Short mmCIF file of C-alpha atoms in Angstrom, two decimals:
data_model
loop_
_atom_site.label_atom_id
_atom_site.label_comp_id
_atom_site.label_asym_id
_atom_site.label_seq_id
_atom_site.Cartn_x
_atom_site.Cartn_y
_atom_site.Cartn_z
CA MET O 1 17.11 120.22 5.18
CA LYS O 2 13.72 121.94 5.14
CA LYS O 3 12.40 123.80 2.08
CA GLN O 4 12.50 127.12 3.91
CA ASP O 5 16.25 126.64 4.40
CA ILE O 6 16.96 126.10 0.69
CA ARG O 7 18.14 129.19 -1.22
CA ILE O 8 17.53 129.42 -4.97
CA LEU O 9 18.93 132.11 -7.25
CA LEU O 10 17.14 132.78 -10.56
CA VAL O 11 19.14 134.64 -13.21
CA ASP O 12 17.31 135.74 -16.37
CA ASP O 13 16.88 138.98 -18.31
CA GLU O 14 13.17 138.29 -18.91
CA PRO O 15 11.12 139.79 -16.04
CA ASP O 16 8.15 137.50 -16.78
CA ILE O 17 10.28 134.36 -16.41
CA LEU O 18 11.72 135.63 -13.13
CA GLU O 19 8.27 136.49 -11.80
CA ILE O 20 6.70 133.14 -12.71
CA LEU O 21 9.56 131.05 -11.34
CA LYS O 22 9.91 133.14 -8.18
CA TYR O 23 6.18 132.95 -7.48
CA ASN O 24 6.02 129.18 -7.94
CA LEU O 25 9.15 128.38 -5.95
CA SER O 26 8.37 130.85 -3.14
CA SER O 27 4.81 129.58 -2.82
CA VAL O 28 6.07 126.13 -1.84
CA GLY O 29 8.50 127.51 0.73
CA TYR O 30 11.90 128.08 -0.91
CA GLN O 31 13.95 131.24 -0.36
CA VAL O 32 14.18 132.77 -3.84
CA TYR O 33 16.44 135.55 -5.07
CA THR O 34 16.58 137.03 -8.55
CA ALA O 35 19.09 138.74 -10.82
CA LYS O 36 18.49 140.27 -14.25
CA ASN O 37 21.89 139.53 -15.83
CA GLY O 38 24.93 137.35 -15.37
CA LEU O 39 27.03 139.99 -13.62
CA GLU O 40 24.31 140.67 -11.03
CA GLY O 41 23.82 136.90 -10.72
CA VAL O 42 27.47 136.33 -9.82
CA GLU O 43 27.37 139.09 -7.20
CA LYS O 44 24.16 137.74 -5.62
CA ALA O 45 25.56 134.21 -5.67
CA LYS O 46 28.58 135.39 -3.68
CA LYS O 47 26.36 137.15 -1.11
CA LYS O 48 23.52 134.62 -0.76
CA GLU O 49 25.44 131.35 -1.33
CA PRO O 50 22.45 129.60 -2.93
CA HIS O 51 22.01 125.84 -3.02
CA LEU O 52 20.65 126.03 -6.58
CA ILE O 53 21.19 128.55 -9.38
CA ILE O 54 18.92 128.55 -12.44
CA LEU O 55 20.60 130.49 -15.26
CA ASP O 56 19.59 131.72 -18.69
CA VAL O 57 22.29 131.59 -21.38
CA MET O 58 21.63 134.75 -23.38
CA MET O 59 21.78 137.80 -21.09
CA PRO O 60 23.30 141.29 -21.10
CA GLU O 61 26.36 142.33 -19.08
CA MET O 62 27.63 138.75 -18.74
CA ASP O 63 26.10 135.72 -20.44
CA GLY O 64 25.14 132.59 -18.54
CA ILE O 65 28.13 130.56 -19.72
CA GLU O 66 30.59 133.11 -18.38
CA ALA O 67 28.56 133.52 -15.18
CA CYS O 68 28.58 129.75 -14.67
CA GLU O 69 32.35 129.57 -15.13
CA THR O 70 32.86 132.46 -12.70
CA ILE O 71 30.59 130.89 -10.08
CA ARG O 72 32.32 127.51 -10.42
CA ASN O 73 35.65 129.23 -9.70
CA THR O 74 34.34 131.11 -6.64
CA LYS O 75 35.35 129.80 -3.23
CA GLY O 76 32.30 128.55 -1.36
CA LEU O 77 30.19 128.04 -4.49
CA GLU O 78 32.00 125.05 -5.99
CA HIS O 79 29.24 122.63 -4.95
CA THR O 80 26.24 124.83 -5.77
CA ILE O 81 23.95 123.10 -8.26
CA ILE O 82 23.74 125.08 -11.50
CA ALA O 83 21.05 124.43 -14.11
CA PHE O 84 20.59 126.32 -17.34
CA LEU O 85 16.99 127.14 -18.28
CA THR O 86 17.16 128.60 -21.76
CA ALA O 87 15.53 128.90 -25.15
CA ARG O 88 18.76 127.71 -26.77
CA GLY O 89 18.36 124.02 -27.47
CA GLU O 90 21.20 123.48 -29.92
CA ASP O 91 23.64 120.72 -29.11
CA TYR O 92 26.63 123.08 -29.12
CA SER O 93 24.90 125.33 -26.54
CA GLN O 94 24.30 122.35 -24.27
CA VAL O 95 27.91 121.22 -24.63
CA ALA O 96 29.13 124.75 -23.80
CA GLY O 97 26.88 124.79 -20.73
CA PHE O 98 28.21 121.50 -19.41
CA GLU O 99 31.81 122.48 -20.19
CA ALA O 100 31.26 125.68 -18.18
CA GLY O 101 30.33 123.55 -15.17
CA ALA O 102 26.55 123.23 -15.32
CA ASP O 103 24.86 120.27 -13.67
CA ASP O 104 21.81 120.33 -15.95
CA TYR O 105 20.53 122.01 -19.10
CA ILE O 106 16.79 122.52 -19.58
CA THR O 107 15.24 123.97 -22.72
CA LYS O 108 12.33 126.38 -22.20
#
């Protein structure tokens, strides 16, 4: 699969984080979509069927843990790679992320 065929969804309530990540990933050829909260992220995931979703944990509307669980239970998205990128580095946050179905957990 070529880079230009890979769809990435970024979900974070911090506009600066979205802008930096989108710029860097788009500049090397990936298709990049953004959402500013978990609820919007779930809706975009259903429409765009991304290969990779990068989620923040603490967001309005729906937090990243709930968004991850919802995405994991959505037909067609079961095999999408989900990685948390968050400021929360506590062990219990990481455990919650993996229990929700995340594939990776990265601390900002």
